């Protein structure tokens, strides 16, 4: 479900890289890389 009251994230994630300033590269546990938002 989306919209204003829907979940903002799905998980779990694997952090693949730390980009600094609190930003991270993430990958879903099944292997799909997540796009930058």
Short mmCIF file of C-alpha atoms in Angstrom, two decimals:
data_model
loop_
_atom_site.label_atom_id
_atom_site.label_comp_id
_atom_site.label_asym_id
_atom_site.label_seq_id
_atom_site.Cartn_x
_atom_site.Cartn_y
_atom_site.Cartn_z
CA UNK A 1 0.00 0.00 0.00
CA UNK A 2 1.29 3.43 -0.84
CA UNK A 3 0.12 6.91 -0.17
CA UNK A 4 0.55 9.17 2.79
CA UNK A 5 -0.14 6.51 5.41
CA UNK A 6 1.71 3.64 3.70
CA UNK A 7 5.13 2.38 4.79
CA UNK A 8 8.06 4.57 3.71
CA UNK A 9 10.56 1.70 3.54
CA UNK A 10 10.68 -1.98 2.77
CA UNK A 11 13.45 -4.15 4.10
CA UNK A 12 15.63 -5.77 5.21
CA UNK A 13 18.59 -4.03 3.54
CA UNK A 14 22.32 -4.62 3.29
CA UNK A 15 24.51 -1.50 3.47
CA UNK A 16 27.02 -1.85 0.61
CA UNK A 17 28.84 1.50 0.93
CA UNK A 18 29.00 4.55 3.19
CA UNK A 19 28.82 7.77 1.18
CA UNK A 20 29.24 10.23 4.06
CA UNK A 21 26.89 12.82 5.56
CA UNK A 22 24.55 10.04 6.72
CA UNK A 23 24.07 8.62 3.20
CA UNK A 24 24.44 4.93 2.37
CA UNK A 25 24.24 2.68 -0.68
CA UNK A 26 21.69 -0.04 0.01
CA UNK A 27 20.85 -3.39 -1.51
CA UNK A 28 17.84 -5.56 -0.77
CA UNK A 29 18.74 -8.96 0.69
CA UNK A 30 17.66 -10.65 -2.58
CA UNK A 31 20.42 -8.70 -4.38
CA UNK A 32 18.57 -5.77 -6.00
CA UNK A 33 20.39 -2.42 -5.68
CA UNK A 34 18.16 0.43 -4.53
CA UNK A 35 18.08 3.68 -6.53
CA UNK A 36 19.06 7.02 -5.00
CA UNK A 37 16.10 8.95 -3.69
#
